[in-house]
Amino acid sequence: MTGFSFIHAADLHLGSPLSGLAARDADLARRLATAGRQAFEDLVTQAIERSVAFVVVAGDIYDGDWADNTIGLFFARQVSRLDRADIPTILVRGNHDAESVITRSITLPASVHVFPANRAGTFRLEGLRVALHGRSFQGRAVEENLALTYPAALPGWFNLGILHTSCTGHAAHETYAPCSVADLAARGYEYWALGHIHEYAELSRDPWIVFPGNLQGRSIRERGEKGAVVVDVADGRVTGLQRLALDRARFEQVSVDLAEAEDPRAALEAVEAALQPLAALAATRLVLVRVHLTGTTPAHDALAADREALTAEIQAAAHRLHEDLWLERLKIETHRPRAAVESSGTAIDPAALLADIDRDIDFRTRAKAALAEIGGRMPTAVTAEAGLEDEFDALCAEAEALILGRLVGRHC
């Protein structure tokens, strides 16, 4: 058996919008809109330059049914590049691009193999003696343990399983085609190419069971490096695995403790220092960073009093470091020193009053209902980014900070 390499990718979600700052800058909006496609285009380029033996995509190539043929034509164009380079593409359908979901179709090159949904099948690459086993999703929700339906390993071949699954489970993702590591290992394969979980994870190295994560992060909930993996094989065994960063826009979060900041200027200097390490990353791709301000600081009132001005100052600081470093969102969870609260000049402690309101069951119920109503009127991509109900306590904390900041400003 000769040595070779292959690329394992999953969760391309072509056609999915990226959440972020599109409304603030037209050029940024354009770059965010094309980031996912460019990431896949870069994957194809890497596959050709590395002369890999084949490319595996473990489901969710598309984010859902096509509004038109644009996305399908883009995918066909890219796999045609692989076809001309004699690189087969082998894929399964996941919950987002299941057989019952995608109603349009475009003829793909003969070198593209899509596994059926009615049963698990085997696709052989005779020259390499590689047996690829897979099964697609028929519908969005698959509760069956599909791993148990996969065929036994072919003796003397390199056996590779392709499965879109939640496997052992993940809090941020729906449970689809559930299975265990033991279920997968029992098939006797040398490598399992999994999809569905959007974070990189090695569940096992004997055998190799890998989630490569999604190709391009789509919101602040999908932070850090995104891409695929390159797998090296020799003598029928995996000899190496390398992560391949392909994302064109990366989401990051920076927490800044402002306990030592005596005034707004010192606070901004602390934020800029915290953003500094991201400048090198911004030289290679868009970086969208959420800044989270924490700590008990005398600067709290001034920072909370004019959120819009503070946001602009932090964005300006980010752009001083690099033009492609963008503030995704500012979260203010700083606190006033207790002494400042006691000497605020009011007969009533506003901080204590607001805290009591925040804990009131009736208030929380009505506020959450209002957030749900607002979320229901917003586009899906925006609500996925904002996570209004999930961040209820954080939203209350920011509102309290704003009110206290303006109250104190009036008494100064």
XYZ file of C-alpha atoms in Angstrom:
412
model
C 0.000 0.000 0.000
C 1.525 3.307 -1.049
C 1.711 6.439 1.080
C -0.728 9.260 0.385
C -2.489 12.238 1.952
C -6.110 13.319 1.951
C -8.070 16.338 3.170
C -10.972 15.950 5.575
C -13.422 18.865 5.747
C -16.986 19.271 6.966
C -19.711 21.841 7.508
C -18.949 24.186 4.626
C -22.415 25.748 5.000
C -22.156 27.418 1.605
C -24.809 30.102 1.348
C -24.869 30.811 5.080
C -24.610 34.514 5.992
C -21.901 35.605 8.426
C -23.116 37.623 11.379
C -21.145 40.661 12.428
C -20.604 44.190 11.264
C -22.051 44.135 7.771
C -24.290 47.139 8.404
C -21.376 49.373 9.407
C -19.167 49.172 6.332
C -20.022 48.234 2.736
C -16.623 46.724 1.943
C -16.683 44.716 5.141
C -20.163 43.466 4.282
C -18.925 42.255 0.898
C -15.935 40.463 2.412
C -18.047 38.785 5.071
C -20.557 37.657 2.455
C -17.869 35.862 0.441
C -15.723 34.511 3.296
C -17.221 31.012 3.287
C -16.849 30.582 -0.456
C -13.281 31.863 -0.412
C -12.442 29.420 2.368
C -13.642 26.503 0.225
C -11.853 27.872 -2.817
C -8.650 27.981 -0.728
C -9.260 24.376 0.375
C -9.415 23.282 -3.261
C -6.237 25.219 -4.036
C -4.461 23.562 -1.097
C -5.634 20.125 -2.226
C -4.214 20.693 -5.712
C -0.939 22.198 -4.506
C -0.406 19.356 -2.027
C -1.396 16.715 -4.621
C -3.656 14.960 -2.136
C -5.167 11.648 -3.167
C -8.774 12.679 -2.442
C -10.971 15.135 -0.524
C -13.620 14.059 1.996
C -16.518 16.330 3.027
C -18.508 15.009 5.999
C -21.834 16.749 5.432
C -23.500 20.164 5.400
C -21.921 21.383 2.190
C -24.878 23.740 1.823
C -26.591 25.674 4.593
C -30.015 24.799 3.243
C -32.066 24.720 0.073
C -30.840 27.026 -2.685
C -32.676 30.256 -3.418
C -31.212 29.962 -6.917
C -28.457 27.996 -8.665
C -25.620 30.329 -7.631
C -24.365 28.253 -4.702
C -24.692 24.980 -6.600
C -22.760 26.390 -9.552
C -20.015 27.623 -7.230
C -19.593 24.186 -5.644
C -19.652 22.503 -9.063
C -16.971 24.889 -10.316
C -14.679 24.130 -7.391
C -15.018 20.329 -7.490
C -14.420 20.556 -11.252
C -11.021 22.054 -10.425
C -10.335 18.969 -8.301
C -11.609 16.734 -11.111
C -9.178 18.272 -13.605
C -6.379 17.618 -11.100
C -7.487 13.932 -10.828
C -8.535 14.379 -7.188
C -11.811 12.611 -6.310
C -14.300 14.239 -3.934
C -16.248 11.941 -1.612
C -19.062 13.300 0.502
C -22.131 12.602 2.601
C -25.138 14.843 3.127
C -25.819 16.187 6.630
C -28.845 17.696 8.331
C -28.575 21.031 6.472
C -28.251 19.510 3.003
C -30.187 16.271 3.466
C -31.855 14.625 0.467
C -35.256 15.997 1.505
C -33.888 19.533 2.018
C -32.065 20.309 -1.239
C -34.661 20.445 -4.026
C -32.419 21.731 -6.841
C -29.488 19.919 -8.415
C -26.603 20.511 -10.805
C -24.645 17.728 -12.476
C -21.267 17.255 -10.812
C -18.115 15.675 -12.282
C -17.930 11.870 -12.300
C -15.094 12.103 -9.765
C -17.575 13.291 -7.101
C -19.134 10.454 -5.132
C -22.164 11.117 -2.912
C -23.178 8.320 -0.553
C -26.867 7.323 -0.583
C -29.215 7.920 2.342
C -31.188 4.685 2.323
C -28.216 2.567 3.404
C -24.515 2.740 4.191
C -22.281 2.061 1.209
C -18.634 1.521 0.304
C -16.676 3.383 -2.351
C -13.311 1.927 -3.380
C -10.246 3.717 -4.687
C -8.633 0.655 -6.211
C -5.193 2.118 -6.945
C -4.712 3.187 -3.326
C -6.600 0.244 -1.809
C -8.729 2.697 0.132
C -12.282 1.761 1.122
C -14.492 4.709 2.052
C -17.725 3.939 3.893
C -20.552 6.458 4.289
C -24.227 7.231 4.506
C -26.065 10.490 3.873
C -28.983 11.994 5.801
C -32.395 11.513 4.244
C -34.006 14.273 6.330
C -33.012 17.019 8.733
C -33.550 15.042 11.924
C -31.857 11.639 12.087
C -32.260 9.920 15.434
C -30.967 6.512 14.327
C -27.439 5.383 15.231
C -26.203 5.232 11.652
C -22.759 3.990 12.701
C -24.264 0.587 13.481
C -25.373 0.255 9.847
C -21.879 0.714 8.378
C -20.195 -2.346 6.813
C -17.268 -4.171 8.343
C -13.759 -3.116 7.351
C -12.229 -4.625 4.216
C -9.144 -6.634 5.214
C -5.917 -5.343 3.672
C -7.438 -1.964 2.782
C -7.251 1.444 4.441
C -10.801 1.840 5.747
C -12.250 5.310 6.225
C -15.712 6.043 7.614
C -17.550 9.287 6.798
C -20.395 10.236 9.112
C -22.328 13.385 10.006
C -23.079 12.926 13.701
C -23.234 14.511 17.118
C -21.411 11.380 18.325
C -20.930 11.724 22.092
C -22.947 14.953 22.155
C -22.278 18.676 22.210
C -24.311 21.331 24.039
C -24.225 23.784 21.120
C -25.458 21.328 18.481
C -28.555 19.228 17.913
C -28.241 15.508 18.587
C -28.241 13.802 15.187
C -27.184 10.259 14.271
C -25.995 9.737 17.866
C -23.279 7.176 18.494
C -20.356 6.498 20.812
C -16.634 6.269 20.232
C -16.938 2.567 20.987
C -19.562 2.183 18.224
C -17.165 3.740 15.713
C -14.098 1.828 16.878
C -16.004 -1.451 16.596
C -16.225 -1.116 12.808
C -12.472 -1.690 12.517
C -11.724 1.367 10.390
C -8.413 3.227 10.532
C -9.980 6.710 10.331
C -13.391 8.260 10.962
C -14.087 11.552 9.180
C -16.886 13.165 11.173
C -18.951 16.294 10.632
C -21.656 18.349 12.404
C -19.718 19.678 15.425
C -18.227 23.053 14.512
C -15.180 22.784 16.741
C -11.999 20.805 16.073
C -11.878 17.653 18.176
C -9.908 14.418 18.243
C -12.165 11.884 19.947
C -9.642 9.082 19.540
C -6.287 8.273 17.961
C -6.704 4.495 17.922
C -8.558 4.556 15.647
C -8.443 8.184 14.569
C -11.871 9.782 15.079
C -11.834 13.466 14.133
C -14.132 16.470 13.845
C -12.296 19.060 11.702
C -14.740 21.812 12.731
C -16.481 24.038 10.227
C -14.595 25.686 7.402
C -15.532 29.267 8.314
C -16.797 30.658 11.605
C -20.132 32.431 11.125
C -20.619 34.359 14.375
C -19.019 35.073 17.737
C -20.314 31.691 18.883
C -17.840 30.053 16.489
C -14.582 31.570 17.665
C -10.997 30.697 16.863
C -9.263 28.890 14.021
C -11.501 27.195 11.466
C -10.625 24.994 8.503
C -9.924 21.367 7.633
C -7.300 18.688 8.317
C -4.650 17.071 6.123
C -4.131 13.408 6.961
C -1.001 11.458 6.000
C -1.210 7.678 5.527
C 1.570 5.124 5.053
C 1.455 1.322 5.166
C -2.245 1.383 5.903
C -1.996 3.568 9.006
C -2.373 7.250 9.795
C 1.105 8.682 10.312
C 0.263 12.334 10.803
C -2.514 14.899 10.958
C -2.172 18.630 10.355
C -4.790 21.310 10.879
C -5.297 23.574 7.884
C -6.519 27.090 8.734
C -8.736 28.298 5.882
C -11.094 30.858 7.427
C -11.105 34.293 5.812
C -12.772 35.968 8.809
C -12.100 34.961 12.391
C -14.130 35.691 15.488
C -12.282 36.270 18.759
C -13.103 37.494 22.258
C -10.931 39.598 24.553
C -11.711 40.153 28.232
C -10.137 43.220 29.832
C -10.031 43.630 33.617
C -10.142 47.374 34.300
C -9.559 47.154 38.059
C -6.352 49.191 37.686
C -7.892 51.836 35.396
C -8.430 55.107 37.252
C -10.038 56.963 34.335
C -11.367 56.392 30.803
C -7.989 57.139 29.207
C -6.337 54.395 31.261
C -9.200 52.062 30.406
C -8.753 52.650 26.668
C -5.011 52.086 26.968
C -5.700 48.754 28.691
C -8.121 47.739 25.925
C -5.661 48.648 23.175
C -2.923 46.645 24.914
C -5.269 43.639 25.110
C -6.050 43.916 21.392
C -2.381 44.173 20.383
C -1.790 40.388 20.027
C -4.570 40.218 17.391
C -2.796 42.633 15.044
C -0.619 39.888 13.522
C -3.694 37.727 12.909
C -5.478 40.649 11.237
C -2.611 40.842 8.746
C -3.786 37.510 7.289
C -7.604 37.702 7.528
C -10.485 39.758 8.886
C -10.653 39.618 12.684
C -13.942 40.385 14.424
C -13.393 40.745 18.163
C -15.849 41.017 21.017
C -14.438 43.131 23.843
C -15.664 42.279 27.333
C -14.912 44.877 30.006
C -14.879 43.647 33.619
C -13.652 44.686 37.032
C -14.454 47.254 39.701
C -13.075 50.568 38.494
C -13.443 54.309 39.192
C -13.812 54.716 35.426
C -17.084 52.758 35.431
C -19.464 55.739 35.415
C -17.737 57.526 32.547
C -17.485 54.335 30.486
C -21.134 53.400 30.974
C -22.537 56.881 30.458
C -21.824 57.062 26.721
C -21.639 53.602 25.243
C -21.676 54.864 21.649
C -18.629 57.083 22.182
C -16.770 54.287 23.992
C -17.533 51.854 21.180
C -16.175 54.309 18.622
C -12.999 54.873 20.657
C -12.341 51.139 20.957
C -12.920 50.655 17.229
C -10.468 53.475 16.555
C -7.931 51.789 18.839
C -8.412 48.503 16.945
C -7.844 50.234 13.612
C -4.668 51.854 14.926
C -3.361 48.324 15.348
C -4.613 47.051 11.963
C -7.247 48.094 9.445
C -8.749 44.592 9.420
C -9.245 44.406 13.188
C -12.930 45.130 13.820
C -14.926 45.451 17.029
C -17.749 42.907 16.768
C -19.482 44.023 19.956
C -18.691 45.727 23.248
C -19.888 44.157 26.505
C -19.619 46.356 29.601
C -19.730 44.447 32.875
C -17.627 46.719 35.016
C -18.749 47.877 38.479
C -18.552 51.078 40.470
C -16.504 51.006 43.656
C -18.797 50.733 46.683
C -17.498 54.003 48.084
C -18.623 55.781 44.915
C -22.114 54.375 45.270
C -22.370 55.505 48.888
C -21.217 59.050 48.074
C -23.329 59.509 44.954
C -25.344 62.288 46.604
C -28.720 60.589 46.355
C -30.900 59.480 49.232
C -31.639 56.192 47.491
C -28.923 53.747 46.494
C -29.619 53.415 42.726
C -27.383 50.370 42.358
C -29.283 48.468 45.040
C -32.614 49.568 43.567
C -31.671 48.339 40.090
C -30.367 45.072 41.520
C -33.719 44.515 43.253
C -35.556 45.157 39.981
C -33.261 42.735 38.160
C -34.109 39.989 40.655
C -37.859 40.615 40.483
C -39.572 37.549 39.002
C -42.367 39.545 37.355
C -39.880 41.915 35.704
C -37.741 39.051 34.397
C -40.773 37.240 32.982
C -42.088 40.326 31.171
C -38.633 41.337 29.945
C -37.893 37.887 28.539
C -41.274 37.827 26.795
C -40.463 41.195 25.206
C -37.072 39.909 24.049
C -38.697 36.829 22.537
C -41.154 39.050 20.640
C -38.311 41.248 19.363
C -36.299 38.181 18.350
C -39.251 36.788 16.452
C -39.327 39.878 14.229
C -35.602 39.830 13.482
C -33.837 37.885 10.672
C -32.642 34.432 11.720
C -28.974 35.308 11.168
C -29.268 38.349 13.438
C -30.993 36.498 16.269
C -28.404 33.707 16.073
C -25.708 36.304 16.563
C -27.425 38.348 19.230
C -28.665 35.470 21.377
C -30.979 37.900 23.181
C -32.643 35.473 25.576
C -29.428 33.532 26.197
C -27.674 36.734 27.264
C -30.515 38.144 29.357
C -28.402 38.672 32.490
C -25.619 40.325 30.497
C -28.131 42.671 28.860
C -29.508 43.627 32.282
C -25.995 44.277 33.578
C -25.251 46.554 30.629
C -28.521 48.449 31.126
C -27.752 48.930 34.834
C -24.276 50.182 33.980
C -25.694 52.703 31.505
C -28.325 54.001 33.943
C -25.873 54.319 36.826
C -23.321 56.029 34.645
C -25.792 58.684 33.516
C -27.248 59.156 36.989
C -23.856 59.835 38.476
C -22.955 62.101 35.543
C -25.918 64.346 36.442
C -24.774 64.654 40.055
C -21.158 65.468 39.215
